Structures are given as C-alpha cells and as structure tokens.
CSV table of C-alpha atoms in Angstrom, one decimal:
chain,number,residue,atom,x,y,z
A,1,UNK,CA,169.1,139.5,79.7
A,2,UNK,CA,168.7,142.8,81.5
A,3,UNK,CA,171.8,145.0,81.5
A,4,UNK,CA,173.6,145.8,84.8
A,5,UNK,CA,173.3,149.5,85.1
A,6,UNK,CA,176.4,151.3,86.3
A,7,UNK,CA,177.4,155.0,86.6
A,8,UNK,CA,180.9,155.4,85.1
A,9,UNK,CA,183.2,158.1,86.6
A,10,UNK,CA,185.2,158.9,83.6
A,11,UNK,CA,187.0,162.0,84.8
A,12,UNK,CA,190.6,162.0,83.6
A,13,UNK,CA,190.1,158.7,81.8
A,14,UNK,CA,190.6,158.2,78.0
A,15,UNK,CA,187.6,157.4,75.9
A,16,UNK,CA,187.9,156.5,72.2
A,17,UNK,CA,185.2,157.5,69.8
A,18,UNK,CA,185.5,156.0,66.3
A,19,UNK,CA,183.5,158.1,63.8
A,20,UNK,CA,182.9,161.8,63.5
A,21,UNK,CA,179.3,162.0,62.4
A,22,UNK,CA,176.0,162.9,64.0
A,23,UNK,CA,176.0,160.0,66.5
A,24,UNK,CA,179.4,161.0,67.7
A,25,UNK,CA,178.3,164.6,67.8
A,26,UNK,CA,175.5,163.6,70.2
A,27,UNK,CA,177.7,161.5,72.5
A,28,UNK,CA,180.9,163.5,72.8
A,29,UNK,CA,179.4,166.4,74.8
A,30,UNK,CA,178.1,164.0,77.5
A,31,UNK,CA,181.5,162.3,77.7
A,32,UNK,CA,183.1,165.7,78.1
A,33,UNK,CA,180.6,166.7,80.8
A,34,UNK,CA,181.7,163.6,82.7
A,35,UNK,CA,185.4,164.7,82.5
A,36,UNK,CA,186.5,162.1,80.0
A,37,UNK,CA,189.6,162.7,77.8
A,38,UNK,CA,188.0,162.1,74.4
A,39,UNK,CA,189.9,161.0,71.3
A,40,UNK,CA,188.1,160.9,68.0
A,41,UNK,CA,189.4,158.8,65.2
A,42,UNK,CA,187.7,159.7,61.9
A,43,UNK,CA,188.6,161.0,58.4
A,44,UNK,CA,186.1,163.8,58.9
A,45,UNK,CA,184.0,165.4,61.7
A,46,UNK,CA,180.8,167.5,61.9
A,47,UNK,CA,181.1,171.3,62.4
A,48,UNK,CA,180.0,171.0,66.0
A,49,UNK,CA,182.8,168.5,66.7
A,50,UNK,CA,185.3,170.6,64.8
A,51,UNK,CA,184.4,173.5,67.2
A,52,UNK,CA,185.2,171.2,70.2
A,53,UNK,CA,188.5,170.2,68.6
A,54,UNK,CA,189.4,173.8,67.8
A,55,UNK,CA,189.0,174.8,71.5
A,56,UNK,CA,191.2,171.9,72.6
A,57,UNK,CA,188.5,169.9,74.4
A,58,UNK,CA,188.8,166.9,72.1
A,59,UNK,CA,191.8,165.2,70.4
A,60,UNK,CA,191.2,164.4,66.7
A,61,UNK,CA,193.2,161.9,64.7
A,62,UNK,CA,192.2,162.5,61.1
A,63,UNK,CA,192.5,159.0,59.7
A,64,UNK,CA,190.8,155.7,59.5
A,65,UNK,CA,190.6,153.3,62.5
A,66,UNK,CA,193.4,150.9,62.9
A,67,UNK,CA,194.2,148.1,65.3
A,68,UNK,CA,195.8,149.4,68.4
A,69,UNK,CA,193.6,152.5,68.8
A,70,UNK,CA,191.8,150.9,71.7
A,71,UNK,CA,194.9,150.7,73.7
A,72,UNK,CA,194.7,152.8,76.8
A,73,UNK,CA,191.0,153.5,76.5
A,74,UNK,CA,188.5,152.8,79.4
A,75,UNK,CA,185.5,153.0,77.1
A,76,UNK,CA,185.0,152.9,73.3
A,77,UNK,CA,182.2,154.2,71.2
A,78,UNK,CA,182.0,152.7,67.7
A,79,UNK,CA,180.0,155.3,65.8
A,80,UNK,CA,180.9,155.0,62.1
A,81,UNK,CA,178.4,154.3,59.3
A,82,UNK,CA,180.4,151.2,58.3
A,83,UNK,CA,179.2,148.0,60.0
A,84,UNK,CA,182.5,146.3,59.2
A,85,UNK,CA,184.5,149.0,60.9
A,86,UNK,CA,182.2,149.0,63.9
A,87,UNK,CA,182.5,145.3,64.2
A,88,UNK,CA,186.3,145.4,64.0
A,89,UNK,CA,186.4,148.1,66.7
A,90,UNK,CA,184.1,146.1,69.0
A,91,UNK,CA,186.2,142.9,68.4
A,92,UNK,CA,189.4,144.6,69.4
A,93,UNK,CA,187.7,146.1,72.5
A,94,UNK,CA,186.3,142.7,73.5
A,95,UNK,CA,189.7,141.0,73.1
A,96,UNK,CA,191.3,143.7,75.3
A,97,UNK,CA,188.4,143.6,77.8
A,98,UNK,CA,187.4,147.2,77.2
A,99,UNK,CA,183.7,148.1,77.2
A,100,UNK,CA,182.5,149.1,73.7
A,101,UNK,CA,179.2,150.6,72.6
A,102,UNK,CA,178.2,149.8,69.0
A,103,UNK,CA,175.8,152.5,67.6
A,104,UNK,CA,174.7,150.4,64.7
A,105,UNK,CA,173.8,147.1,66.4
A,106,UNK,CA,172.3,146.9,69.9
A,107,UNK,CA,172.4,143.1,70.0
A,108,UNK,CA,176.1,142.9,69.1
A,109,UNK,CA,177.0,145.7,71.5
A,110,UNK,CA,178.7,144.9,74.7
A,111,UNK,CA,177.2,148.0,76.3
A,112,UNK,CA,174.4,150.4,75.7
A,113,UNK,CA,174.5,154.2,76.0
A,114,UNK,CA,171.4,155.1,78.0
A,115,UNK,CA,169.2,158.1,77.3
A,116,UNK,CA,170.4,160.3,80.2
A,117,UNK,CA,169.4,163.5,81.9
A,118,UNK,CA,170.3,165.5,84.9
A,119,UNK,CA,168.3,167.7,87.3
A,120,UNK,CA,170.4,169.3,90.1
A,121,UNK,CA,172.2,166.4,91.8
A,122,UNK,CA,169.9,163.7,90.3
A,123,UNK,CA,171.0,161.8,87.2
A,124,UNK,CA,168.6,159.7,85.2
A,125,UNK,CA,169.5,156.9,82.8
A,126,UNK,CA,167.0,154.9,80.7
A,127,UNK,CA,167.9,151.9,78.5
A,128,UNK,CA,164.4,150.6,77.4
A,129,UNK,CA,165.8,147.3,76.0
A,130,UNK,CA,168.2,149.1,73.7
A,131,UNK,CA,165.5,151.1,71.9
A,132,UNK,CA,166.9,154.7,71.9
A,133,UNK,CA,163.7,156.4,70.9
A,134,UNK,CA,161.6,154.8,73.6
A,135,UNK,CA,164.4,155.4,76.1
A,136,UNK,CA,164.6,159.1,75.2
A,137,UNK,CA,160.8,159.5,75.5
A,138,UNK,CA,160.8,158.0,79.0
A,139,UNK,CA,163.8,160.0,80.0
A,140,UNK,CA,162.1,163.2,78.9
A,141,UNK,CA,159.0,162.4,81.0
A,142,UNK,CA,161.1,161.6,84.1
A,143,UNK,CA,163.3,164.6,83.8
A,144,UNK,CA,160.3,166.9,83.1
A,145,UNK,CA,158.6,165.5,86.3
A,146,UNK,CA,161.8,166.2,88.3
A,147,UNK,CA,162.1,169.7,87.0
A,148,UNK,CA,158.5,170.8,87.6
A,149,UNK,CA,158.4,169.1,91.0
A,150,UNK,CA,155.8,166.5,90.2
A,151,UNK,CA,158.3,163.8,91.3
A,152,UNK,CA,160.5,164.1,94.4
A,153,UNK,CA,159.9,167.7,95.3
A,154,UNK,CA,158.2,167.2,98.7
A,155,UNK,CA,160.6,164.5,99.7
A,156,UNK,CA,163.6,166.7,99.0
A,157,UNK,CA,165.5,167.4,102.2
A,158,UNK,CA,167.0,170.5,100.7
A,159,UNK,CA,163.7,172.3,100.5
A,160,UNK,CA,163.9,176.1,100.1
A,161,UNK,CA,163.2,178.4,103.0
A,162,UNK,CA,161.4,181.8,103.3
A,163,UNK,CA,159.1,183.1,100.6
A,164,UNK,CA,159.1,182.7,96.8
A,165,UNK,CA,157.3,185.3,94.7
A,166,UNK,CA,156.3,183.3,91.7
A,167,UNK,CA,154.8,184.7,88.5
A,168,UNK,CA,152.3,182.2,87.2
A,169,UNK,CA,152.0,183.6,83.7
A,170,UNK,CA,148.9,184.9,81.9
A,171,UNK,CA,146.5,182.2,82.8
A,172,UNK,CA,147.3,179.0,80.9
A,173,UNK,CA,148.9,176.7,83.4
A,174,UNK,CA,151.3,175.5,80.8
A,175,UNK,CA,152.9,178.9,80.6
A,176,UNK,CA,154.3,179.0,84.2
A,177,UNK,CA,158.1,178.7,84.2
A,178,UNK,CA,159.8,175.4,85.1
A,179,UNK,CA,161.3,177.0,88.1
A,180,UNK,CA,158.0,178.4,89.3
A,181,UNK,CA,156.3,175.0,89.0
A,182,UNK,CA,159.1,173.3,90.8
A,183,UNK,CA,158.9,175.7,93.8
A,184,UNK,CA,155.1,175.5,93.9
A,185,UNK,CA,155.4,171.7,94.3
A,186,UNK,CA,157.7,172.2,97.3
A,187,UNK,CA,155.5,174.7,99.1
A,188,UNK,CA,154.1,174.3,102.6
A,189,UNK,CA,151.8,177.3,102.1
A,190,UNK,CA,150.5,178.9,98.9
A,191,UNK,CA,149.1,182.4,98.9
A,192,UNK,CA,147.3,182.6,95.5
A,193,UNK,CA,145.9,185.5,93.5
A,194,UNK,CA,142.6,185.3,91.6
A,195,UNK,CA,144.5,185.6,88.3
A,196,UNK,CA,147.1,182.9,89.2
A,197,UNK,CA,146.7,179.7,87.1
A,198,UNK,CA,143.9,177.9,89.0
A,199,UNK,CA,144.5,174.5,87.5
A,200,UNK,CA,147.9,174.3,89.2
A,201,UNK,CA,146.2,174.6,92.6
A,202,UNK,CA,144.5,171.2,92.0
A,203,UNK,CA,148.0,169.6,91.8
A,204,UNK,CA,149.0,170.7,95.3
A,205,UNK,CA,149.6,168.0,97.9
A,206,UNK,CA,146.7,167.7,100.4
A,207,UNK,CA,148.9,168.9,103.2
A,208,UNK,CA,149.6,172.2,101.5
A,209,UNK,CA,147.8,175.2,103.1
A,210,UNK,CA,146.1,177.2,100.4
A,211,UNK,CA,145.3,180.8,101.2
A,212,UNK,CA,143.0,182.7,98.9
A,213,UNK,CA,144.3,186.3,98.4
A,214,UNK,CA,141.9,187.2,95.6
A,215,UNK,CA,141.1,190.8,94.8
A,216,UNK,CA,137.8,190.8,93.0
A,217,UNK,CA,137.1,194.0,91.0
A,218,UNK,CA,134.4,195.9,92.9
A,219,UNK,CA,134.0,192.9,95.2
A,220,UNK,CA,135.7,191.2,98.1
A,221,UNK,CA,139.4,191.4,98.5
A,222,UNK,CA,142.3,190.8,100.9
A,223,UNK,CA,144.2,193.9,101.8
A,224,UNK,CA,147.8,194.0,100.7
A,225,UNK,CA,149.0,194.7,104.2
A,226,UNK,CA,147.3,191.4,105.4
A,227,UNK,CA,148.9,189.5,102.5
A,228,UNK,CA,152.3,190.8,103.6
A,229,UNK,CA,151.6,189.8,107.2
A,230,UNK,CA,150.6,186.3,106.1
A,231,UNK,CA,153.8,185.8,104.2
A,232,UNK,CA,155.9,186.9,107.1
A,233,UNK,CA,153.9,184.9,109.7
A,234,UNK,CA,154.1,181.6,107.9
A,235,UNK,CA,157.8,182.0,106.9
A,236,UNK,CA,158.7,182.7,110.5
A,237,UNK,CA,157.1,179.4,111.5
A,238,UNK,CA,159.6,177.6,109.3
A,239,UNK,CA,157.3,177.0,106.4
A,240,UNK,CA,158.2,177.5,102.8
A,241,UNK,CA,155.7,180.0,101.4
A,242,UNK,CA,154.9,180.5,97.7
A,243,UNK,CA,153.1,183.7,96.7
A,244,UNK,CA,151.5,182.7,93.4
A,245,UNK,CA,150.5,185.6,91.1
A,246,UNK,CA,149.2,186.0,87.6
A,247,UNK,CA,151.6,187.3,85.1
A,248,UNK,CA,154.9,188.6,86.6
A,249,UNK,CA,155.2,189.6,90.3
A,250,UNK,CA,156.8,192.9,89.4
A,251,UNK,CA,154.4,194.1,86.6
A,252,UNK,CA,151.5,195.6,88.5
A,253,UNK,CA,151.7,192.7,90.9
A,254,UNK,CA,152.9,194.5,94.0
A,255,UNK,CA,155.7,192.1,94.3
A,256,UNK,CA,158.0,194.9,95.3
A,257,UNK,CA,155.9,195.6,98.3
A,258,UNK,CA,155.9,192.0,99.4
A,259,UNK,CA,159.6,191.7,98.9
A,260,UNK,CA,160.2,194.8,101.1
A,261,UNK,CA,157.9,193.4,103.8
A,262,UNK,CA,159.9,190.2,103.9
A,263,UNK,CA,163.3,192.0,103.8
A,264,UNK,CA,162.3,194.1,106.8
A,265,UNK,CA,161.7,190.9,108.8
A,266,UNK,CA,164.9,189.2,107.6
A,267,UNK,CA,163.1,186.6,105.5
A,268,UNK,CA,164.8,185.4,102.4
A,269,UNK,CA,162.9,185.9,99.1
A,270,UNK,CA,163.2,184.0,95.9
A,271,UNK,CA,161.9,185.9,92.9
A,272,UNK,CA,160.7,183.9,89.9
A,273,UNK,CA,159.7,186.1,86.9
A,274,UNK,CA,156.6,185.2,85.0
A,275,UNK,CA,155.4,185.6,81.4
A,276,UNK,CA,153.7,188.9,81.7
A,277,UNK,CA,150.1,189.3,80.4
A,278,UNK,CA,150.6,192.6,78.5
A,279,UNK,CA,152.9,190.8,76.1
A,280,UNK,CA,151.5,187.3,76.2
A,281,UNK,CA,147.8,188.0,75.8
A,282,UNK,CA,148.2,190.1,72.6
A,283,UNK,CA,150.5,187.4,71.3
A,284,UNK,CA,147.8,184.7,72.0
A,285,UNK,CA,145.4,186.8,69.9
A,286,UNK,CA,148.0,187.0,67.1
A,287,UNK,CA,148.9,190.6,67.8
A,288,UNK,CA,152.6,191.5,68.2
A,289,UNK,CA,153.1,194.5,70.5
A,290,UNK,CA,155.9,195.7,68.1
A,291,UNK,CA,156.2,195.1,64.4
A,292,UNK,CA,158.8,196.2,61.9
A,293,UNK,CA,157.6,199.3,60.0
A,294,UNK,CA,154.5,199.6,62.2
A,295,UNK,CA,155.5,200.2,65.8
A,296,UNK,CA,158.9,200.2,67.5
A,297,UNK,CA,157.7,201.0,71.0
A,298,UNK,CA,155.0,199.8,73.3
A,299,UNK,CA,153.6,201.2,76.6
A,300,UNK,CA,152.0,199.2,79.4
A,301,UNK,CA,149.6,201.2,81.4
A,302,UNK,CA,147.6,200.4,84.5
A,303,UNK,CA,144.2,202.2,84.4
A,304,UNK,CA,143.0,201.4,87.8
A,305,UNK,CA,141.9,205.0,88.0
A,306,UNK,CA,140.5,206.8,84.9
A,307,UNK,CA,142.2,209.7,83.0
A,308,UNK,CA,141.7,213.0,84.8
A,309,UNK,CA,141.6,211.4,88.3
A,310,UNK,CA,143.9,213.2,90.7
A,311,UNK,CA,145.4,209.8,91.7
A,312,UNK,CA,146.5,209.0,88.1
A,313,UNK,CA,150.2,209.5,87.2
A,314,UNK,CA,149.7,208.6,83.6
A,315,UNK,CA,150.8,211.2,81.0
A,316,UNK,CA,147.9,210.7,78.6
A,317,UNK,CA,148.7,213.5,76.2
A,318,UNK,CA,152.2,212.1,75.7
A,319,UNK,CA,150.8,208.6,75.1
A,320,UNK,CA,148.3,209.9,72.6
A,321,UNK,CA,151.1,211.6,70.6
A,322,UNK,CA,153.6,208.8,70.8
A,323,UNK,CA,152.1,206.6,68.0
A,324,UNK,CA,153.4,203.5,69.8
A,325,UNK,CA,151.3,200.5,70.9
A,326,UNK,CA,149.3,201.0,74.1
A,327,UNK,CA,148.6,197.9,76.2
A,328,UNK,CA,146.0,198.9,78.8
A,329,UNK,CA,145.5,196.8,82.0
A,330,UNK,CA,142.4,197.1,84.2
A,331,UNK,CA,140.8,199.3,81.6
A,332,UNK,CA,137.6,197.6,80.6
A,333,UNK,CA,135.3,199.5,82.9
A,334,UNK,CA,137.0,202.8,81.9
A,335,UNK,CA,137.5,202.2,78.2
A,336,UNK,CA,135.1,204.9,77.1
A,337,UNK,CA,136.9,207.6,79.1
A,338,UNK,CA,140.2,206.3,77.8
A,339,UNK,CA,139.2,206.5,74.2
A,340,UNK,CA,137.8,210.0,74.6
A,341,UNK,CA,141.0,211.2,76.2
A,342,UNK,CA,143.2,209.7,73.6
A,343,UNK,CA,141.1,211.2,70.8
A,344,UNK,CA,141.1,214.6,72.5
A,345,UNK,CA,144.9,214.5,72.9
A,346,UNK,CA,145.6,213.6,69.3
A,347,UNK,CA,145.0,210.0,68.5
A,348,UNK,CA,142.9,209.3,65.4
A,349,UNK,CA,139.3,208.1,66.2
A,350,UNK,CA,140.0,205.4,63.6
A,351,UNK,CA,143.0,203.9,65.5
A,352,UNK,CA,142.5,200.1,65.7
A,353,UNK,CA,141.7,198.6,69.0
A,354,UNK,CA,141.5,195.0,70.2
A,355,UNK,CA,140.0,193.9,73.5
A,356,UNK,CA,141.0,190.3,74.7
A,357,UNK,CA,139.1,188.7,77.5
A,358,UNK,CA,140.5,185.6,79.4
A,359,UNK,CA,143.7,185.7,77.3
A,360,UNK,CA,145.5,182.3,76.8
A,361,UNK,CA,142.6,180.4,78.4
A,362,UNK,CA,140.0,178.1,76.6
A,363,UNK,CA,137.4,180.9,77.2
A,364,UNK,CA,139.5,183.5,75.4
A,365,UNK,CA,137.6,185.8,73.1
A,366,UNK,CA,138.5,189.0,71.3
A,367,UNK,CA,136.8,191.9,69.6
A,368,UNK,CA,138.0,194.4,67.1
A,369,UNK,CA,137.0,198.1,67.2
A,370,UNK,CA,138.4,201.6,66.8
A,371,UNK,CA,138.8,204.3,69.4
A,372,UNK,CA,135.5,205.8,68.4
A,373,UNK,CA,133.6,202.5,68.6
A,374,UNK,CA,135.3,200.5,71.3
A,375,UNK,CA,133.2,201.6,74.3
A,376,UNK,CA,129.9,200.7,72.5
A,377,UNK,CA,131.3,197.4,71.3
A,378,UNK,CA,132.7,196.4,74.7
A,379,UNK,CA,129.3,197.1,76.3
A,380,UNK,CA,127.3,195.3,73.6
A,381,UNK,CA,129.6,192.2,73.8
A,382,UNK,CA,129.5,192.1,77.6
A,383,UNK,CA,133.3,192.0,78.0
A,384,UNK,CA,134.3,191.7,81.6
A,385,UNK,CA,137.7,191.6,83.4
A,386,UNK,CA,140.2,190.1,83.2
A,387,UNK,CA,140.7,191.7,79.8
A,388,UNK,CA,143.5,193.6,78.0
A,389,UNK,CA,143.0,196.5,75.6
A,390,UNK,CA,145.5,196.9,72.8
A,391,UNK,CA,145.5,200.3,71.0
A,392,UNK,CA,147.5,200.8,67.8
A,393,UNK,CA,148.2,199.8,64.2
A,394,UNK,CA,149.7,196.4,65.4
A,395,UNK,CA,146.1,195.3,65.7
A,396,UNK,CA,145.9,195.3,61.9
A,397,UNK,CA,148.8,192.8,61.8
A,398,UNK,CA,146.6,190.4,63.8
A,399,UNK,CA,143.7,190.9,61.4
A,400,UNK,CA,146.1,190.3,58.5
A,401,UNK,CA,147.3,187.0,60.0
A,402,UNK,CA,143.6,185.9,60.4
A,403,UNK,CA,142.9,186.8,56.8
A,404,UNK,CA,145.9,185.0,55.4
A,405,UNK,CA,145.0,181.9,57.4
A,406,UNK,CA,141.4,182.0,56.2
A,407,UNK,CA,142.5,182.2,52.6
A,408,UNK,CA,144.6,179.1,53.0
A,409,UNK,CA,141.8,177.0,54.4
A,410,UNK,CA,140.6,174.7,51.5
C-alpha cells in the first residue's frame, strides 16, 4: 500500500540513530537541520559524524545497542550493517509505538526516509516505492526545476520587483547561473543582448515581453540611453524586468551605467554575476589564462578602438612588457594593428596567439598563430565576431593538452 506522507516537526524532540556508518552520516545532518536532538548509539562513527559530535551537535553513546535505547525517542533510524541488530531495534520501536526506519529492509521498515530537498520555503520529499536511487533522481529533477524557475516561478506570489541585471555567461545556455535562470523565469519583461544565450529565450512564457537590445558590430544597435530608459519605464509600471547580458554585467557589459540609471529613479536592482567570457572561452578551448611556471597574471582588454586612437585608455607599451596573458575583447577587426603595436613595444613576434570564435557554442572554432602571423591567418580563416584573442605562452599549454589527448587515442 502507498505510504501516508507526513512532514515531521522534530525541533526539540529526541531521535535515536543506531549505527555510525555512511547511512547514518547521510541522515544525521537532515535531522539536525530539522532541529532534532540526535543520539547516536554505535561502537564507532565516521569522521564526519565525529566532527558533529565534537562540536556538541550530536550525543554519542559509544557502545552496542541495548533494549531500552528507544525510550524517549520520537523517531528511530536503524542504520547498522547487522540485520539482526536492525531487526531488534525495529521490534522494540514497534512494541513501544515509535516510528522506525530500517535502512537495510524497506519491506520490513515501518517508515521510509524520503529523498528530500528544499528550495526557499518549498520542501520536496519523494519515496518512489522505497527505491532510494529512483527517489533521489526524481528529487533532483524536481529541485532543479524549482531552482531554475522551470516550475512554479511565474505562480510565485513573492515575485521580485524592479530590475535584475543578469549575466548569461559566455554563450552556452547551460552556463548561466542557477539564480540567473530562476529570475529569468520570473520576468515580465526581458531586455536581451545579442550575446545573451539565445536558447534561453525560447523557454520564456508567451506572456513575457521580449525586447531586442542587440548591438551588431558595424550594424544596427539600440543606444545605451534608450536601454536605460526602457528598464526604468517598465519597472515603474510594476513589471519585473530582467536585463539579460552575455558574460558578466560588469565586465564590458555597461551594467554599471544601467544600475546607476535605475538608482537615480529609485528602482531596486538585483545584480547576478555571470561567467565572464574572457576566462570561460579560453578554458573552453583548453587554454588556462594562468598556469604555474608560465603566467601568473592576465589582463582583459577591450579593443573597441585600436591602439593609437585618442579615445583609447589602454597602456599598450606596459602590456607588451608585462609578459602576462592578454585576453582581448572586440579585437578581431583590429588584430593586425594590435599585433604590430605589441611587437613594436617589445613582445616577441613569435609569441603564441589563439583566436576563438563562438566560444562554448556548438559552432566554436579556434586557430593558432603567432603575433607575426595572426592578422593573415584570421583573414584567411574568415574569423568574425564574437571572438576572443588570447596572447601569451599559455596558448602552448592548450596545444600540449591536445597533443597528449591525441597520443592517447588508440
């Protein structure tokens, strides 16, 4: 027969756990989170349980189970690796009308411990007919859907207000943060960048207003001032607005300007950092931006104007002399001028360079070059934005990784 599910409020109530192994180690923390007064009866305990005992959160009686241990308990967990002991514990609990969970025999157990999870004020408990693996899998799916907003988000009465500046990550929709995805599912209005994960927009509810704030290189774009106005206008109408950006809102994302615009109008702002492309895209191409013995510093540079332009604030001579890794954003169209400048200011023409287009996406592609050849190779390969240029010896680490993997292929 199906079990009768019940949420036990164990705060201040004694719970007996017989056994101090891995099963007890999994169950005791949840009992403590519920406020239970936990007593463990076992000749030995795991290191994790020993830590809880040392901090006074759990009482440990270092001995074997004996009749009478159940007295005063509201709930019993029989978690030893000895079926006879578990049966004896369960029999005593049954005789004294105390609920007992047997870890070794679901059919002989008076109660089952569900696979449980909690998201904010929502608790989830799954039994799945006493099959713990299946229950855990279903629990994980439900909890994940609650966390990312797939379930419940738009029916939640406690919906956020104002504007959320959400970093969508480098492109792969799976790399947005849990918090970012949750807020996106709660939005009334989404103002999206061209580099925001486009696949996530298909998941929006039909009643969500989607505003395209794309800035196409050398093409159409929405002025930043207009974006700021839209955020303010919709928020003042009582709508929850998500500004969805690629990467991180505060790394060449003009998130600071949008936050200031909202602050001047008294609109609350939630900032959700994102996985930033200057680190994530090289990693996706097997290139670490720092590596022991190779580079202990890296610089992220926006090259929306070329070296020598009066609008540029970049200290190119210092970067050339630094020897650290350079990660260049918005640099593809100006990579020739950048390479010439770095060589002129002291970087070796043979410095390794990698250019990665569409990083983290299925269309990702990369090419290797040096400072002296990168302009020609980028042109020949037809590399177009969005792309990231990595300059430095860490590029050799990525090549070494590929060589090692190739050698291991049978």
